[in-house]
Coordinates of C-alpha atoms in Angstrom, one line a residue:
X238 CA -4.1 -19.8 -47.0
X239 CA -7.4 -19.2 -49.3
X240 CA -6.3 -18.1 -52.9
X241 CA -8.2 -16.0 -55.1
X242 CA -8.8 -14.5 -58.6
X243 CA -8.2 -10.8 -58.6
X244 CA -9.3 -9.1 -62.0
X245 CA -6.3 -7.3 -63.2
X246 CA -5.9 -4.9 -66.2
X247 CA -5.4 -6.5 -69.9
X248 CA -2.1 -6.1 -71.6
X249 CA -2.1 -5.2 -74.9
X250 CA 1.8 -4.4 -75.5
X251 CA 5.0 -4.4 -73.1
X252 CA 4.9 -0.5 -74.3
X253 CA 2.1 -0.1 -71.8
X254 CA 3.7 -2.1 -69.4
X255 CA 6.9 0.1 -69.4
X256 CA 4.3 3.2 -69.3
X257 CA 2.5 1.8 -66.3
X258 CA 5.7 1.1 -64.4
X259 CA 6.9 4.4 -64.8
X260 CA 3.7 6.1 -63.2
X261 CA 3.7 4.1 -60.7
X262 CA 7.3 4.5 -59.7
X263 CA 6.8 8.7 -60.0
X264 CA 3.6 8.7 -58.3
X265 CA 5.6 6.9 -55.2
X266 CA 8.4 9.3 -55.2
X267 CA 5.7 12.5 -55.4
X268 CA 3.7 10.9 -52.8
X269 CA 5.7 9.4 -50.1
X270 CA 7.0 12.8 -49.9
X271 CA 4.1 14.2 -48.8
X272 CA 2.2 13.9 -44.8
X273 CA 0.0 11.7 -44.8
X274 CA -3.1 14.4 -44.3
X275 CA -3.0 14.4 -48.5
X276 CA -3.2 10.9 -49.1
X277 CA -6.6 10.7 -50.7
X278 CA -5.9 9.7 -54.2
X279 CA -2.3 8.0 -53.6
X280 CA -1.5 4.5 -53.5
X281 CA -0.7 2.5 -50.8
X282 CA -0.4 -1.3 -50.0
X283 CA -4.0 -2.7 -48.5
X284 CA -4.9 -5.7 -46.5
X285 CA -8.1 -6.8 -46.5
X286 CA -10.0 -8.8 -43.4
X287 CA -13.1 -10.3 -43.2
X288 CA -16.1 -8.4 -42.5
X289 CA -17.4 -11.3 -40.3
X290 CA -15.4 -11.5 -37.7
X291 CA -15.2 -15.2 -36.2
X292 CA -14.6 -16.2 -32.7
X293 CA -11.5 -15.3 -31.0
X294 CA -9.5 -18.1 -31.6
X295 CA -7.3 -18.9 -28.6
X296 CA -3.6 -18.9 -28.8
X297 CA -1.9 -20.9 -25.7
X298 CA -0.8 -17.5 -23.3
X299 CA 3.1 -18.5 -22.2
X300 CA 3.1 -19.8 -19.1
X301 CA 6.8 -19.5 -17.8
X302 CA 10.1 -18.2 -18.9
X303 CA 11.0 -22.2 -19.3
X304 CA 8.8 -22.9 -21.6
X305 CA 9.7 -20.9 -24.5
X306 CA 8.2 -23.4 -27.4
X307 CA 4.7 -21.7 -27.6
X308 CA 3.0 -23.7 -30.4
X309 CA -0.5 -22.7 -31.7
X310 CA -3.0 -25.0 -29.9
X311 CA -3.8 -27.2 -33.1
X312 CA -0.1 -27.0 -34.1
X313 CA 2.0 -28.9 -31.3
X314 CA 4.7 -30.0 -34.2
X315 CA 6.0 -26.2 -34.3
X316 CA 9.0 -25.3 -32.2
X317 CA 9.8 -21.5 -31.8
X318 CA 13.2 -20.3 -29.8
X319 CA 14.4 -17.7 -28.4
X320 CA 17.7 -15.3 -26.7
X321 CA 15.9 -13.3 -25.1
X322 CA 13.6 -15.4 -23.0
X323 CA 15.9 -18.4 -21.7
X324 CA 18.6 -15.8 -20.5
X325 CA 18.4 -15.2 -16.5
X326 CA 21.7 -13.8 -16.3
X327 CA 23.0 -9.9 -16.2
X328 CA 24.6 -10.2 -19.4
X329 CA 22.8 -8.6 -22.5
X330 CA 21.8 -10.5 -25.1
X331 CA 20.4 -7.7 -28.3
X332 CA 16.8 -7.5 -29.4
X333 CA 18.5 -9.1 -33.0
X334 CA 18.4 -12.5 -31.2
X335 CA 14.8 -12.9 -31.3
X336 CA 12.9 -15.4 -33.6
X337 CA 10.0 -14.5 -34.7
X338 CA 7.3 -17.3 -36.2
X339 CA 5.6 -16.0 -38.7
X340 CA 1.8 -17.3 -38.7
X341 CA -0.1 -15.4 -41.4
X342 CA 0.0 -13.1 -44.5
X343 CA -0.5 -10.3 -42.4
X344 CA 2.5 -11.0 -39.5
X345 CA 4.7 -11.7 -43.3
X346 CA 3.4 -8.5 -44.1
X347 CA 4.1 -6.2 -41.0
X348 CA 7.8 -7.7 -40.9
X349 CA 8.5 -7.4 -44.7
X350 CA 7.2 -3.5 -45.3
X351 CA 9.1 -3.1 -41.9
X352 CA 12.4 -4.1 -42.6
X353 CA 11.8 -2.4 -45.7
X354 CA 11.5 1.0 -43.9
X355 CA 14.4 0.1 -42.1
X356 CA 16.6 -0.4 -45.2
X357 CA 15.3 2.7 -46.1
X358 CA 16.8 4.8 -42.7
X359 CA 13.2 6.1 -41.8
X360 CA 14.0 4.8 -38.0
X361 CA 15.8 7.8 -35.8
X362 CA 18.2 4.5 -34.3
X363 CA 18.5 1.2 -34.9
X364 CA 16.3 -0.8 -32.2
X365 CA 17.9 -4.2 -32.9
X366 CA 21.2 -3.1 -31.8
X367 CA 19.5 -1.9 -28.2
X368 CA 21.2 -4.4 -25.6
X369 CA 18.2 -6.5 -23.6
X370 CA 18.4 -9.3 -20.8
X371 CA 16.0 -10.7 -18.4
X372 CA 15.9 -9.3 -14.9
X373 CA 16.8 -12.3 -12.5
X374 CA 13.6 -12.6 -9.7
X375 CA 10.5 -14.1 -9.3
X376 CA 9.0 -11.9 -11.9
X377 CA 11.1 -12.2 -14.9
X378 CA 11.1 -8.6 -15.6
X379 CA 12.6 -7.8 -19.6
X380 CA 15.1 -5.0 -19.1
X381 CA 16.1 -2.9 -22.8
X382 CA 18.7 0.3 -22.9
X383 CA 17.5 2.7 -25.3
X384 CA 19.4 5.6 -25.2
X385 CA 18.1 6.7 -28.9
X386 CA 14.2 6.7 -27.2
X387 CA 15.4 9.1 -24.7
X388 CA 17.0 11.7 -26.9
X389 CA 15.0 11.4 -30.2
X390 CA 11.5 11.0 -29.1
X391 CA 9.3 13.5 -29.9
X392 CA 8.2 15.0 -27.0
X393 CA 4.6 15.4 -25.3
X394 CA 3.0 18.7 -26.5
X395 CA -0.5 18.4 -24.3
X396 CA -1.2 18.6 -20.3
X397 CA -1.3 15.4 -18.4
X398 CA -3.7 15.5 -16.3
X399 CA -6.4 15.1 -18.7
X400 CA -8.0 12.0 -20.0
X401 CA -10.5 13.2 -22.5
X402 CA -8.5 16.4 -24.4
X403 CA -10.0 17.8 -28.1
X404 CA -7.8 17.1 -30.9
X405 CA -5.4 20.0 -31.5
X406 CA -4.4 19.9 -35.4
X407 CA -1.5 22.6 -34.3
X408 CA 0.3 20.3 -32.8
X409 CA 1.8 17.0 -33.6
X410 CA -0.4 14.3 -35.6
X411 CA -0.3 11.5 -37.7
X412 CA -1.8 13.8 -40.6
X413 CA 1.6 15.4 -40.6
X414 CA 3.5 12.4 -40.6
X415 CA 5.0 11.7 -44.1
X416 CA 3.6 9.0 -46.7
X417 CA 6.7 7.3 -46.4
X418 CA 6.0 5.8 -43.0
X419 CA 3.0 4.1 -44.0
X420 CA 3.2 0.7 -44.6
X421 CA -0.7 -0.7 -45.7
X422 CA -3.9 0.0 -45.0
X423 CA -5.9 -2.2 -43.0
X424 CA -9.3 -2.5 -44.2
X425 CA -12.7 -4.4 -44.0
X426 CA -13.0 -6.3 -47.1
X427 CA -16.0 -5.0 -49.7
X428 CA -16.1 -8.9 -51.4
X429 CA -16.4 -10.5 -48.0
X430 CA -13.2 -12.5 -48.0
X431 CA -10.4 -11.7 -45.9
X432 CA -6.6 -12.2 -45.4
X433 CA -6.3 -10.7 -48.9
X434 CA -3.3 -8.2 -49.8
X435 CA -3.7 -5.6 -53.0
X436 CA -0.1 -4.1 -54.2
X437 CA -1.8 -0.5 -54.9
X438 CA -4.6 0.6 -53.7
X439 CA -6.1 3.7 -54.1
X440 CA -7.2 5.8 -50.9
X441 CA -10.3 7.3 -50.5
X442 CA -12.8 8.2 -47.3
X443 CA -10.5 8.0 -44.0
X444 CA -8.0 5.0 -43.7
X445 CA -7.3 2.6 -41.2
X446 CA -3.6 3.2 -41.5
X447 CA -0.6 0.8 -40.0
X448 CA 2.6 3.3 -39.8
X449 CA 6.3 2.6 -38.1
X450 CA 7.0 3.9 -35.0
X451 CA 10.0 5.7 -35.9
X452 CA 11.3 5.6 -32.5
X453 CA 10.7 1.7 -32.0
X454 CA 10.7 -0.2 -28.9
X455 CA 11.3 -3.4 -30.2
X456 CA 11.3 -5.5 -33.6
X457 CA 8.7 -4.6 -36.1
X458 CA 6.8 -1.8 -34.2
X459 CA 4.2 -0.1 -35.9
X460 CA 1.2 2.0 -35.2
X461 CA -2.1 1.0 -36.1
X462 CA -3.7 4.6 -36.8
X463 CA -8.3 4.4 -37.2
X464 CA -9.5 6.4 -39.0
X465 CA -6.7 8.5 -40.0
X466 CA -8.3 11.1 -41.2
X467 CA -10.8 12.0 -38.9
X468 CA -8.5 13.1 -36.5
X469 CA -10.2 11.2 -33.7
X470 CA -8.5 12.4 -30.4
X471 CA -6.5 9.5 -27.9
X472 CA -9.6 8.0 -26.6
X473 CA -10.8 3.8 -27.1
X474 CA -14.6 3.0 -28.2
X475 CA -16.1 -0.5 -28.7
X476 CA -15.4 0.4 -32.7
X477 CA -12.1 1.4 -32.6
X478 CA -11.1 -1.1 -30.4
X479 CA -12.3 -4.2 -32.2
X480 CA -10.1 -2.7 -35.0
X481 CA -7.3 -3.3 -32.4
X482 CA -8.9 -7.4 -31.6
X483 CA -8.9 -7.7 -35.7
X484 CA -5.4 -6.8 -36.0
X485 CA -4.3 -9.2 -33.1
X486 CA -6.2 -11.7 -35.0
X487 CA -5.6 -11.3 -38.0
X488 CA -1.7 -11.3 -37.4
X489 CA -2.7 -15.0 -35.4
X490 CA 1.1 -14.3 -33.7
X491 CA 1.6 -14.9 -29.7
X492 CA 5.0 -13.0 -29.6
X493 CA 3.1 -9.3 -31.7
X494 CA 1.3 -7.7 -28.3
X495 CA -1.0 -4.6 -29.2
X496 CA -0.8 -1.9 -26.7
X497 CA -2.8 1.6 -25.9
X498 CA -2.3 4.8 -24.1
X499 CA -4.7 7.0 -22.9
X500 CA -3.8 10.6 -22.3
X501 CA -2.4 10.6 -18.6
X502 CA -0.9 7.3 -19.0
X503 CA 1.7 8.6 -21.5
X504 CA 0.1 8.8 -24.5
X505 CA 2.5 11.4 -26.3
X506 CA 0.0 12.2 -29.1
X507 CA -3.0 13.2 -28.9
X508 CA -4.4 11.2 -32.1
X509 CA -6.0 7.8 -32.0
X510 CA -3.3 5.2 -32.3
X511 CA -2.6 1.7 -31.0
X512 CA 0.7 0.5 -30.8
X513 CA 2.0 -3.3 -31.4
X514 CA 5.5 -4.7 -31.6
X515 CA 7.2 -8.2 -31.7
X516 CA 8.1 -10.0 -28.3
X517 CA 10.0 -13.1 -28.1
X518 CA 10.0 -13.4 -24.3
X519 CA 6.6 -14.0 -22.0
X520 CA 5.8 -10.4 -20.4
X521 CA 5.5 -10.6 -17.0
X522 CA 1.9 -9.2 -16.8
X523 CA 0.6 -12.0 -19.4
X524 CA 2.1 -14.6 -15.9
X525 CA 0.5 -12.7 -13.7
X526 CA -2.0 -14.2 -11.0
X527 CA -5.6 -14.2 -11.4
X528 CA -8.4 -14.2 -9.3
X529 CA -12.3 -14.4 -10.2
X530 CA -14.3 -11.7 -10.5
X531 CA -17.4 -12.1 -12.4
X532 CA -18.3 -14.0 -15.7
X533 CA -20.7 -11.2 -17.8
X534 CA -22.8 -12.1 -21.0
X535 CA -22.2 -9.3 -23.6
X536 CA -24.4 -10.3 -26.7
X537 CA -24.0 -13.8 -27.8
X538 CA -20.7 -14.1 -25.3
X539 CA -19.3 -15.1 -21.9
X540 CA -16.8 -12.5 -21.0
X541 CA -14.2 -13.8 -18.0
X542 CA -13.4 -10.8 -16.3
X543 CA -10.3 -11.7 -13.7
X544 CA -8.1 -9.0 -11.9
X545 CA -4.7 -9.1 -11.2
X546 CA -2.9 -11.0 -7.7
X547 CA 0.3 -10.3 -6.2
X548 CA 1.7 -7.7 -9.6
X549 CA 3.0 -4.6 -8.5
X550 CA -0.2 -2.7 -10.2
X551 CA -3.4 -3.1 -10.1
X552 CA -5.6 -4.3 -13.2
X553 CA -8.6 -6.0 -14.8
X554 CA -7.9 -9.1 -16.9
X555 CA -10.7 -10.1 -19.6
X556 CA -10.9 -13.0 -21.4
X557 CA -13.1 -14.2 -24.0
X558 CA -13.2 -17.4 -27.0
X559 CA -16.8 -15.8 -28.3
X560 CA -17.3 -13.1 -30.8
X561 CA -14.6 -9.8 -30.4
X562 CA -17.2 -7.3 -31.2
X563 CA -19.0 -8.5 -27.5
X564 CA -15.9 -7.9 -26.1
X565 CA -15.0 -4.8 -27.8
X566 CA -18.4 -3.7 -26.6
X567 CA -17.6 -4.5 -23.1
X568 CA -14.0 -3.0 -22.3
X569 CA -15.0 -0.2 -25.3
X570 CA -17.3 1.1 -22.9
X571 CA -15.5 0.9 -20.1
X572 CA -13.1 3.3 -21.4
X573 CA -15.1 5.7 -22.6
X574 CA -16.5 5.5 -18.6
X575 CA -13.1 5.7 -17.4
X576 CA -12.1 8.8 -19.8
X577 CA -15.6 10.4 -18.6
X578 CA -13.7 10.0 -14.5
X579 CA -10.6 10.9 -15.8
X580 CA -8.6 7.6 -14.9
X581 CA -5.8 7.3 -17.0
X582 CA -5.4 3.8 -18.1
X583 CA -3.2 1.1 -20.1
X584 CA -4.4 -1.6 -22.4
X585 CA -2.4 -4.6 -23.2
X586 CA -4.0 -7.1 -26.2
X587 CA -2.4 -10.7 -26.1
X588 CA -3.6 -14.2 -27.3
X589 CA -4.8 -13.0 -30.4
X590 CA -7.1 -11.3 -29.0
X591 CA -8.5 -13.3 -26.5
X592 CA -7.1 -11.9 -23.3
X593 CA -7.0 -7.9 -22.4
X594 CA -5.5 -6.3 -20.0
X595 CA -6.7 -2.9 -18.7
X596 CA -4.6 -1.2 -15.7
X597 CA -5.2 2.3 -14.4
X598 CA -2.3 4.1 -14.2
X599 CA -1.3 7.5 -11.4
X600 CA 1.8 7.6 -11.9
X601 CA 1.5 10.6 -14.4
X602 CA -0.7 12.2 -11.2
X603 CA 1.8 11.4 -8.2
X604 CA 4.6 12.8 -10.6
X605 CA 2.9 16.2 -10.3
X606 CA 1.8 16.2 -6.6
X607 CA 6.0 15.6 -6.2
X608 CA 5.0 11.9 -4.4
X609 CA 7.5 9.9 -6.4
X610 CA 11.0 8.8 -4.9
X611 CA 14.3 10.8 -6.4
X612 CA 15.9 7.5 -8.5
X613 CA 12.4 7.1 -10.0
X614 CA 12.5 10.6 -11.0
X615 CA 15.9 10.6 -12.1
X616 CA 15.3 7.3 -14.3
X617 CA 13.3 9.5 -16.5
X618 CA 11.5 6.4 -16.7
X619 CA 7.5 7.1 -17.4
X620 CA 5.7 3.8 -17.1
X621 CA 3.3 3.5 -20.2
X622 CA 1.6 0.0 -21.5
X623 CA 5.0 -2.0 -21.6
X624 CA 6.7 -0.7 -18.8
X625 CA 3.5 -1.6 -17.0
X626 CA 3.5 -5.2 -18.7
X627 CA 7.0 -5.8 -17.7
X628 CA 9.3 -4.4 -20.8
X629 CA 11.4 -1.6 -19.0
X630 CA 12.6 0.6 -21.7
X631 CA 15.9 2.4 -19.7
X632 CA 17.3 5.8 -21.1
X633 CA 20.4 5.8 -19.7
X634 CA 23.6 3.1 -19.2
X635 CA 23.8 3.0 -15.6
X636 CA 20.3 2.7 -14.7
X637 CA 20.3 -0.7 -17.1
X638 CA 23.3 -1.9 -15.6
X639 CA 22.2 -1.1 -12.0
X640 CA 18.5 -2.5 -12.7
X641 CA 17.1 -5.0 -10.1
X642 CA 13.7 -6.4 -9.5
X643 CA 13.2 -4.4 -6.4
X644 CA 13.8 -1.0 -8.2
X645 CA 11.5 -2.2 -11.0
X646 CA 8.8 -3.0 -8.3
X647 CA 9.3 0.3 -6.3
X648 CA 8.8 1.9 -9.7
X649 CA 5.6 0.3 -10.4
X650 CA 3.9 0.7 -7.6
X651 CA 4.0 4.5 -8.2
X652 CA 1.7 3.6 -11.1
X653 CA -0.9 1.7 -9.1
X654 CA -4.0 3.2 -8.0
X655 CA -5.4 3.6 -4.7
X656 CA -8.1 1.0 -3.2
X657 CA -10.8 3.3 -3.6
X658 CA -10.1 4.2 -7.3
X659 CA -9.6 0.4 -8.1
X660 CA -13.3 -0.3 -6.6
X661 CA -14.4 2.7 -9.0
X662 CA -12.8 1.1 -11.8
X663 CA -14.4 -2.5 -10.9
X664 CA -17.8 -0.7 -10.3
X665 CA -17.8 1.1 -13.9
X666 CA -16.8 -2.5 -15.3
X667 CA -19.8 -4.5 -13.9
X668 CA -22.0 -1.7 -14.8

């Protein structure tokens, strides 16, 4: 890790000290009880990254549910385990059981502010207590109950049937969520070093934001909010999402997955946010099968674009070692193209960045044309990015106990497009 000399305020007595201290500690409780919509002026935790982004640095993708010792691919010495991966069985094993490596001062930094929040009850349940197992199958589909998600979510406040929506400030945003949730700011460096972390910093302009999910999914999720601010409604652009490849690299972890929503693919709010959370189990989309599709030069990189064979949805697969702002560019655009047809659509970040998934979703449009079976309806289960990746996230006890690969597959296939949608989609992607 690169050390460096921060200037730091002289001393002159341990009056002042004492003096400091106690500002500090009353400009805390004054602030964190405010939403976050006031939070020029108030200090929060910062990392720092690099302006100059390097090239994506490839982090081996898992390759089976056997091979759970997923080393970084100049560190073959380190040995990661996990429950929930090497159990094929119908007994639950709890999300607890996970190891999670950590790889970098910001993957220390996302788990330590997060169990912070959790000591301080700012969850609505405790996600680590949510029973989990592997689905037996081909697939190896990662079943979780969580009762709490279904009950104390907040609900969806905007029409579904609507990529591209204006922000509404009336209803539910991430200005209105309170100080407390915040964690750090994520922010491109002024000195031109990165993977540097500032105890306070003082906000100003608009902040890139990381914020729990107070209704988690899984170990250390968070929201990673651009832009706070400037109330930038649920739609991706080539700047936003290399944000998104920055925070997947920077965190340099293969089990922390970044996910996004559009509107119509169950987003529930309609403010610019990406979601990430701690896996320790191969999701079933990153096994997937491949097939060729085109190789495209964006800038000064070679962008693999793949799409998906024999998964029970249909979706592109782009994979890139060159610089992240190409392919930011690239699936940025794409996007903004598919928001402009209204296609809903899923995003799944893995490899550090190196590998993206982007899968249309209809499931929110068959729902309202009545086209989906009874148990799929009565699952209450809407498939967003994870369920699409493989994590089903079940609301209620028999469902999880009932769960089979067949049902899961039956229930994803009401997500995948059409053959004439997915030949628009590939069309607007070669463009």
């Amino acid at each position: 890790m690169t050390l460096s000399i921060v200037k730091s305020q002289t001393v002159y007595s341990l009056t002042q000290l004492q003096d400091d201290d106690q500002s500090k500690i009353e400009e805390k409780v004054d602030s964190s009880e405010k939403p976050i919509r006031q939070i020029l002026g108030a200090t929060v935790h910062l990392y720092n990254f690099a302006p100059k982004v390097n090239a994506i640095h490839k982090i081996r993708s898992f390759g089976s549910f056997t091979d759970m010792v997923v080393p970084d691919v100049d560190n073959e010495s380190e040995v990661i385990s996990s429950h929930v991966g090497d159990s094929t069985d119908e007994h639950s094993s709890e999300s607890s059981g996970q190891v999670v490596p950590q790889k970098s001062l910001l993957d220390t930094l996302i788990l330590a502010e997060w169990e912070c929040k959790a000591e301080e009850g700012l969850f609505r349940y405790d996600v680590t207590a949510c029973p989990t197992h592997t689905i037996e199958g081909s697939y190896g589909f990662i079943a979780q109950l969580n009762e709490g998600r279904a009950s104390k979510k907040r609900p969806t406040e905007f029409c579904v049937d609507k990529v591209d929506q204006p922000f509404d400030e009336c209803k539910f945003n991430f200005c209105k969520a309170m100080q407390k949730e915040v964690l750090f700011a994520f922010e491109e460096s002024q000195y031109g070093r990165g993977g540097e972390f500032e105890e306070a910093f003082v906000v100003s302009g608009s902040p890139n934001l990381v914020v729990i999910n107070v209704s988690p999914i899984e170990y250390g999720h968070v929201l990673l909010v651009p832009r706070v601010l400037d109330n930038l409604p649920q739609l991706v652009t080539p700047d936003t999402l290399l944000l998104a490849l920055q925070f997947a690299q920077e965190a340099n972890n293969p089990y922390f997955r970044i996910g996004y929503n559009s509107l119509g693919a169950y987003a529930t709010i309609n403010h610019l946010h990406f979601q990430a959370y701690y896996l320790s189990a191969a999701m079933p989309l990153e096994r997937a099968k491949t097939t060729f599709v085109s190789k495209k030069k964006v800038g000064h990189s070679s962008i693999r674009i793949e799409k998906l064979v024999d998964y029970p949805v249909d979706g592109l697969v782009f994979e890139s070692g060159g610089d992240p702002t190409d392919m930011a560019n690239l699936i940025g655009g794409l996007c903004q193209r598919l928001a402009v047809k209204n296609i809903p659509h899923n995003m799944l970040i893995v490899d550090r960045g190196a590998r993206v998934f982007l899968v249309p979703n209809y499931f929110s449009q068959r729902k309202a044309r009545n086209e989906l079976p009874q148990d799929v309806l009565d699952s209450q289960v809407d498939p967003a990015v994870f369920e699409i990746s493989g994590h089903m996230l079940m609301k209620r006890k028999e469902d999880y106990d009932m769960l089979d690969e067949d049902w899961v597959l039956k229930l994803l296939k009401c997500a995948s497009v059409s053959e004439d949608v997915f030949d628009e989609v590939l069309d607007l992607c070669l463009l």
